[in-house]
XYZ file of N, CA and C in Angstrom:
459
model
N -52.197 -19.783 -3.725
C -50.761 -19.941 -3.907
C -50.231 -20.883 -2.816
N -49.549 -21.924 -3.257
C -49.032 -22.913 -2.310
C -47.728 -22.420 -1.693
N -47.664 -22.517 -0.387
C -46.434 -22.173 0.322
C -46.168 -23.297 1.317
N -45.035 -23.970 1.113
C -44.659 -25.069 1.993
C -43.974 -24.475 3.212
N -44.497 -24.780 4.387
C -43.982 -24.149 5.603
C -42.591 -24.638 5.980
N -42.175 -25.786 5.458
C -40.833 -26.313 5.748
C -39.874 -26.126 4.571
N -40.179 -25.169 3.686
C -39.354 -24.977 2.487
C -37.900 -24.647 2.844
N -37.704 -23.841 3.864
C -36.344 -23.480 4.279
C -35.585 -24.734 4.735
N -36.258 -25.595 5.472
C -35.636 -26.840 5.924
C -35.301 -27.715 4.712
N -36.238 -27.787 3.760
C -35.993 -28.568 2.546
C -34.799 -28.017 1.782
N -34.717 -26.707 1.655
C -33.577 -26.092 0.966
C -32.260 -26.442 1.656
N -32.257 -26.409 2.980
C -31.047 -26.762 3.730
C -30.689 -28.228 3.530
N -31.695 -29.096 3.484
C -31.443 -30.528 3.269
C -30.896 -30.774 1.862
N -31.416 -30.069 0.888
C -30.911 -30.202 -0.481
C -29.458 -29.760 -0.535
N -29.157 -28.646 0.105
C -27.782 -28.144 0.139
C -26.868 -29.143 0.842
N -27.322 -29.693 1.947
C -26.540 -30.682 2.687
C -26.286 -31.923 1.833
N -27.303 -32.364 1.109
C -27.148 -33.529 0.232
C -26.135 -33.242 -0.877
N -26.196 -32.056 -1.459
C -25.262 -31.695 -2.523
C -23.823 -31.639 -1.997
N -23.649 -31.092 -0.809
C -22.314 -31.034 -0.216
C -21.789 -32.439 0.080
N -22.659 -33.309 0.574
C -22.258 -34.695 0.848
C -21.886 -35.406 -0.445
N -22.620 -35.139 -1.509
C -22.303 -35.749 -2.803
C -20.953 -35.256 -3.315
N -20.666 -33.990 -3.108
C -19.372 -33.428 -3.524
C -18.229 -34.071 -2.737
N -18.417 -34.193 -1.421
C -17.375 -34.826 -0.596
C -17.184 -36.288 -0.991
N -18.264 -36.971 -1.321
C -18.168 -38.370 -1.751
C -17.397 -38.462 -3.070
N -17.685 -37.584 -3.998
C -16.977 -37.591 -5.283
C -15.482 -37.322 -5.084
N -15.160 -36.395 -4.186
C -13.748 -36.108 -3.904
C -13.061 -37.327 -3.285
N -13.737 -37.990 -2.354
C -13.160 -39.177 -1.710
C -12.951 -40.289 -2.731
N -13.901 -40.449 -3.636
C -13.747 -41.469 -4.680
C -12.585 -41.123 -5.607
N -12.403 -39.851 -5.902
C -11.274 -39.430 -6.741
C -9.949 -39.727 -6.052
N -9.880 -39.451 -4.752
C -8.654 -39.741 -4.003
C -8.380 -41.243 -3.973
N -9.427 -42.032 -3.806
C -9.260 -43.487 -3.818
C -8.739 -43.951 -5.183
N -9.316 -43.415 -6.234
C -8.871 -43.797 -7.587
C -7.432 -43.358 -7.831
N -7.055 -42.190 -7.345
C -5.666 -41.726 -7.503
C -4.706 -42.663 -6.772
N -5.082 -43.114 -5.584
C -4.225 -44.042 -4.837
C -4.105 -45.372 -5.578
N -5.194 -45.828 -6.157
C -5.143 -47.081 -6.932
C -4.247 -46.927 -8.171
N -4.339 -45.794 -8.824
C -3.495 -45.544 -10.001
C -2.020 -45.486 -9.610
N -1.746 -44.885 -8.459
C -0.357 -44.818 -7.970
C 0.169 -46.224 -7.695
N -0.657 -47.065 -7.095
C -0.237 -48.443 -6.836
C 0.072 -49.157 -8.150
N -0.788 -48.988 -9.144
C -0.542 -49.617 -10.448
C 0.759 -49.121 -11.065
N 1.023 -47.825 -10.936
C 2.261 -47.257 -11.474
C 3.468 -47.852 -10.768
N 3.382 -47.951 -9.446
C 4.499 -48.512 -8.679
C 4.702 -50.000 -8.985
N 3.617 -50.728 -9.136
C 3.740 -52.146 -9.458
C 4.386 -52.331 -10.829
N 4.019 -51.484 -11.789
C 4.625 -51.562 -13.120
C 6.116 -51.245 -13.040
N 6.470 -50.249 -12.224
C 7.892 -49.899 -12.072
C 8.648 -51.042 -11.396
N 8.047 -51.696 -10.430
C 8.698 -52.819 -9.759
C 8.906 -53.984 -10.739
N 7.890 -54.275 -11.518
C 8.021 -55.352 -12.516
C 9.126 -55.009 -13.508
N 9.175 -53.776 -13.922
C 10.222 -53.345 -14.850
C 11.594 -53.495 -14.201
N 11.690 -53.136 -12.932
C 12.968 -53.283 -12.223
C 13.378 -54.740 -12.098
N 12.411 -55.611 -11.834
C 12.717 -57.036 -11.729
C 13.137 -57.600 -13.082
N 12.513 -57.127 -14.148
C 12.895 -57.576 -15.482
C 14.308 -57.102 -15.828
N 14.617 -55.878 -15.437
C 15.978 -55.362 -15.678
C 17.000 -56.165 -14.882
N 16.634 -56.522 -13.657
C 17.545 -57.312 -12.833
C 17.767 -58.684 -13.451
N 16.713 -59.284 -13.971
C 16.843 -60.590 -14.612
C 17.675 -60.479 -15.876
N 17.458 -59.437 -16.653
C 18.226 -59.252 -17.889
C 19.688 -58.951 -17.568
N 19.907 -58.175 -16.533
C 21.278 -57.805 -16.169
C 22.044 -59.011 -15.639
N 21.344 -59.916 -14.977
C 22.048 -61.076 -14.415
C 22.600 -61.980 -15.516
N 21.977 -61.924 -16.684
C 22.493 -62.746 -17.785
C 23.660 -62.068 -18.504
N 23.901 -60.787 -18.208
C 24.984 -60.043 -18.858
C 26.217 -59.904 -17.971
N 26.307 -60.670 -16.937
C 27.423 -60.600 -15.987
C 27.591 -59.209 -15.397
N 26.561 -58.714 -14.677
C 26.688 -57.385 -14.074
C 27.572 -57.451 -12.831
N 27.964 -56.286 -12.401
C 28.751 -56.217 -11.174
C 27.839 -56.398 -9.975
N 28.439 -56.722 -8.871
C 27.653 -56.903 -7.650
C 26.996 -55.583 -7.254
N 27.636 -54.492 -7.466
C 27.071 -53.175 -7.144
C 25.825 -52.895 -7.964
N 25.856 -53.255 -9.244
C 24.674 -53.039 -10.089
C 23.495 -53.897 -9.605
N 23.783 -55.134 -9.262
C 22.731 -56.022 -8.769
C 22.166 -55.508 -7.438
N 23.053 -55.009 -6.586
C 22.595 -54.475 -5.307
C 21.707 -53.246 -5.525
N 22.110 -52.413 -6.462
C 21.292 -51.226 -6.764
C 19.913 -51.619 -7.284
N 19.866 -52.576 -8.182
C 18.575 -53.029 -8.703
C 17.730 -53.660 -7.600
N 18.398 -54.455 -6.739
C 17.682 -55.091 -5.642
C 17.140 -54.036 -4.674
N 17.932 -53.008 -4.412
C 17.495 -51.913 -3.546
C 16.286 -51.208 -4.163
N 16.343 -50.959 -5.467
C 15.244 -50.294 -6.169
C 13.962 -51.125 -6.058
N 14.057 -52.422 -6.305
C 12.887 -53.291 -6.233
C 12.345 -53.333 -4.801
N 13.231 -53.435 -3.815
C 12.790 -53.439 -2.416
C 12.094 -52.128 -2.052
N 12.676 -51.041 -2.507
C 12.088 -49.715 -2.221
C 10.704 -49.594 -2.861
N 10.562 -50.059 -4.079
C 9.257 -50.024 -4.748
C 8.247 -50.925 -4.024
N 8.696 -52.036 -3.514
C 7.818 -52.923 -2.743
C 7.325 -52.203 -1.487
N 8.222 -51.474 -0.819
C 7.821 -50.705 0.357
C 6.817 -49.605 -0.020
N 7.072 -48.947 -1.134
C 6.158 -47.894 -1.595
C 4.776 -48.481 -1.917
N 4.761 -49.669 -2.513
C 3.484 -50.325 -2.820
C 2.740 -50.644 -1.527
N 3.456 -51.126 -0.526
C 2.821 -51.422 0.766
C 2.244 -50.144 1.383
N 2.989 -49.049 1.290
C 2.486 -47.770 1.815
C 1.255 -47.319 1.028
N 1.288 -47.544 -0.269
C 0.144 -47.171 -1.105
C -1.075 -48.026 -0.758
N -0.839 -49.285 -0.420
C -1.946 -50.159 0.004
C -2.623 -49.571 1.245
N -1.810 -49.050 2.167
C -2.367 -48.412 3.363
C -3.196 -47.183 2.983
N -2.683 -46.400 2.017
C -3.409 -45.222 1.552
C -4.727 -45.620 0.904
N -4.699 -46.709 0.143
C -5.921 -47.186 -0.502
C -6.934 -47.616 0.553
N -6.477 -48.341 1.561
C -7.378 -48.781 2.631
C -7.998 -47.572 3.342
N -7.184 -46.563 3.609
C -7.701 -45.350 4.253
C -8.693 -44.635 3.333
N -8.370 -44.588 2.043
C -9.272 -43.941 1.083
C -10.592 -44.708 0.975
N -10.525 -46.030 0.992
C -11.751 -46.835 0.944
C -12.611 -46.584 2.186
N -11.968 -46.494 3.340
C -12.706 -46.202 4.573
C -13.348 -44.819 4.491
N -12.624 -43.857 3.934
C -13.151 -42.503 3.773
C -14.346 -42.513 2.817
N -14.249 -43.287 1.740
C -15.365 -43.377 0.792
C -16.586 -43.982 1.484
N -16.376 -45.032 2.268
C -17.508 -45.643 2.986
C -18.157 -44.624 3.928
N -17.323 -43.871 4.627
C -17.833 -42.855 5.550
C -18.620 -41.779 4.803
N -18.053 -41.306 3.695
C -18.724 -40.259 2.911
C -20.002 -40.791 2.263
N -19.984 -42.060 1.879
C -21.174 -42.659 1.292
C -22.289 -42.754 2.330
N -21.935 -43.103 3.537
C -22.924 -43.172 4.620
C -23.490 -41.772 4.898
N -22.625 -40.768 4.916
C -23.082 -39.392 5.137
C -24.008 -38.950 4.003
N -23.651 -39.304 2.779
C -24.496 -38.949 1.636
C -25.849 -39.659 1.735
N -25.827 -40.933 2.081
C -27.073 -41.696 2.206
C -27.989 -41.082 3.266
N -27.399 -40.685 4.368
C -28.177 -40.046 5.435
C -28.775 -38.729 4.948
N -27.958 -37.917 4.293
C -28.439 -36.630 3.776
C -29.544 -36.849 2.740
N -29.378 -37.869 1.909
C -30.387 -38.181 0.888
C -31.709 -38.571 1.543
N -31.640 -39.444 2.550
C -32.860 -39.880 3.236
C -33.548 -38.703 3.943
N -32.761 -37.842 4.567
C -33.333 -36.685 5.267
C -34.011 -35.736 4.288
N -33.369 -35.513 3.156
C -33.975 -34.640 2.147
C -35.232 -35.286 1.580
N -35.174 -36.570 1.333
C -36.309 -37.285 0.772
C -37.506 -37.248 1.727
N -37.239 -37.341 3.015
C -38.305 -37.303 4.007
C -39.040 -35.949 3.949
N -38.292 -34.868 3.920
C -38.897 -33.534 3.855
C -39.595 -33.347 2.499
N -39.008 -33.899 1.455
C -39.606 -33.808 0.122
C -40.966 -34.522 0.087
N -41.062 -35.661 0.756
C -42.340 -36.374 0.822
C -43.374 -35.559 1.594
N -42.934 -34.909 2.666
C -43.853 -34.037 3.410
C -44.357 -32.905 2.518
N -43.455 -32.371 1.707
C -43.832 -31.299 0.780
C -44.864 -31.802 -0.219
N -44.649 -32.996 -0.759
C -45.590 -33.568 -1.712
C -46.963 -33.772 -1.077
N -46.985 -34.256 0.161
C -48.263 -34.445 0.860
C -48.959 -33.106 1.083
N -48.188 -32.100 1.476
C -48.769 -30.775 1.698
C -49.287 -30.197 0.381
N -48.568 -30.414 -0.703
C -49.006 -29.928 -2.015
C -50.289 -30.643 -2.446
N -50.351 -31.956 -2.226
C -51.574 -32.698 -2.545
C -52.753 -32.183 -1.729
N -52.525 -31.937 -0.444
C -53.593 -31.411 0.411
C -54.039 -30.035 -0.077
N -53.077 -29.204 -0.479
C -53.400 -27.878 -0.996
C -54.235 -27.987 -2.271
N -53.848 -28.885 -3.153
C -54.605 -29.086 -4.397
C -56.022 -29.571 -4.095
N -56.144 -30.484 -3.137
C -57.471 -30.966 -2.749
C -58.324 -29.822 -2.218
N -57.734 -28.964 -1.399
C -58.464 -27.811 -0.862
C -58.919 -26.881 -1.983
N -58.031 -26.631 -2.941
C -58.397 -25.773 -4.070
C -59.507 -26.397 -4.900
N -59.408 -27.697 -5.135
C -60.442 -28.396 -5.905
C -61.774 -28.314 -5.185
N -61.770 -28.538 -3.872
C -63.017 -28.455 -3.100
C -63.580 -27.036 -3.114
N -62.721 -26.046 -3.026
C -63.183 -24.655 -3.071
C -63.784 -24.348 -4.438
N -63.172 -24.833 -5.504
C -63.716 -24.632 -6.851
C -65.069 -25.321 -6.992
N -65.193 -26.524 -6.462
C -66.468 -27.240 -6.529
C -67.561 -26.481 -5.783
N -67.229 -25.977 -4.606
C -68.221 -25.218 -3.825
C -68.666 -23.970 -4.582
N -67.691 -23.297 -5.214
C -68.017 -22.097 -5.987
C -68.919 -22.451 -7.161
N -68.588 -23.511 -7.875
C -69.391 -23.920 -9.029
C -70.789 -24.365 -8.575
N -70.851 -25.060 -7.439
C -72.156 -25.474 -6.912
C -73.009 -24.257 -6.568
N -72.391 -23.259 -5.935
C -73.173 -22.064 -5.559
C -73.615 -21.297 -6.802
N -72.776 -21.259 -7.847
C -73.182 -20.597 -9.092
C -74.336 -21.356 -9.732
N -74.235 -22.678 -9.765
C -75.303 -23.483 -10.362
C -76.603 -23.331 -9.588
N -76.538 -23.318 -8.268
C -77.747 -23.156 -7.452
C -78.364 -21.780 -7.683
N -77.490 -20.762 -7.755
C -77.999 -19.403 -7.991
C -78.688 -19.318 -9.346
N -78.167 -19.923 -10.375
C -78.791 -19.929 -11.706
C -80.122 -20.678 -11.671
N -80.075 -21.790 -10.995
C -81.304 -22.581 -10.899
C -82.413 -21.766 -10.244
N -82.072 -21.095 -9.157
C -83.067 -20.280 -8.434
C -83.560 -19.154 -9.316
N -82.669 -18.489 -10.053
C -83.059 -17.392 -10.939
C -83.948 -17.894 -12.070
N -83.564 -19.005 -12.643
C -84.337 -19.573 -13.743
C -85.721 -19.976 -13.252
N -85.820 -20.551 -12.114
C -87.085 -20.993 -11.541
C -87.955 -19.779 -11.214
N -87.300 -18.714 -10.710
C -88.059 -17.522 -10.354
C -88.630 -16.843 -11.598
N -87.933 -16.874 -12.710
C -88.436 -16.219 -13.926
C -89.499 -17.070 -14.599
N -89.535 -18.368 -14.412
C -90.513 -19.240 -15.016
C -91.791 -19.350 -14.190
N -91.730 -19.033 -12.948
C -92.871 -19.187 -12.072
C -93.966 -18.170 -12.484
N -95.214 -18.560 -12.439
C -96.294 -17.607 -12.790
C -96.350 -16.455 -11.783
N -96.636 -15.303 -12.318
C -96.558 -14.110 -11.497
C -97.858 -13.864 -10.748
N -98.720 -14.326 -10.870
C -99.939 -13.976 -10.159
C -100.322 -15.011 -9.122
N -99.559 -15.925 -8.807
C -100.007 -16.955 -7.903
C -99.741 -16.616 -6.491
């Protein structure tokens, strides 16, 4: 029966890799949410600019134009803030990706050791089986030779 002496370490590395993958997926989701928010804000800003352009052809009041201009400026500020959030999210994704890569390499290293130990174990079992079969064959040969040998010599 094969028993890998570093199995507990391998289990911990697998768990660490899975946790790193989960954190990476969460960071990517946050990055995607920030990108979607930026797209939403940009669409709202474009809509506000279109309304301002349409309103200017209808002789709007100065107050209406100021309100639209304020709205567009505010959306521009929100987009800039979202850009900062996206940059932070991208940095977080890079960090989590590096952590995942490290965890993956560490797990892979222990996994390779396990494979080598398993191969060595299989080789030992094969050699033990060969020795057993050789001893059985030799014992049969000796028995067969002893029964064929003349008894009076």
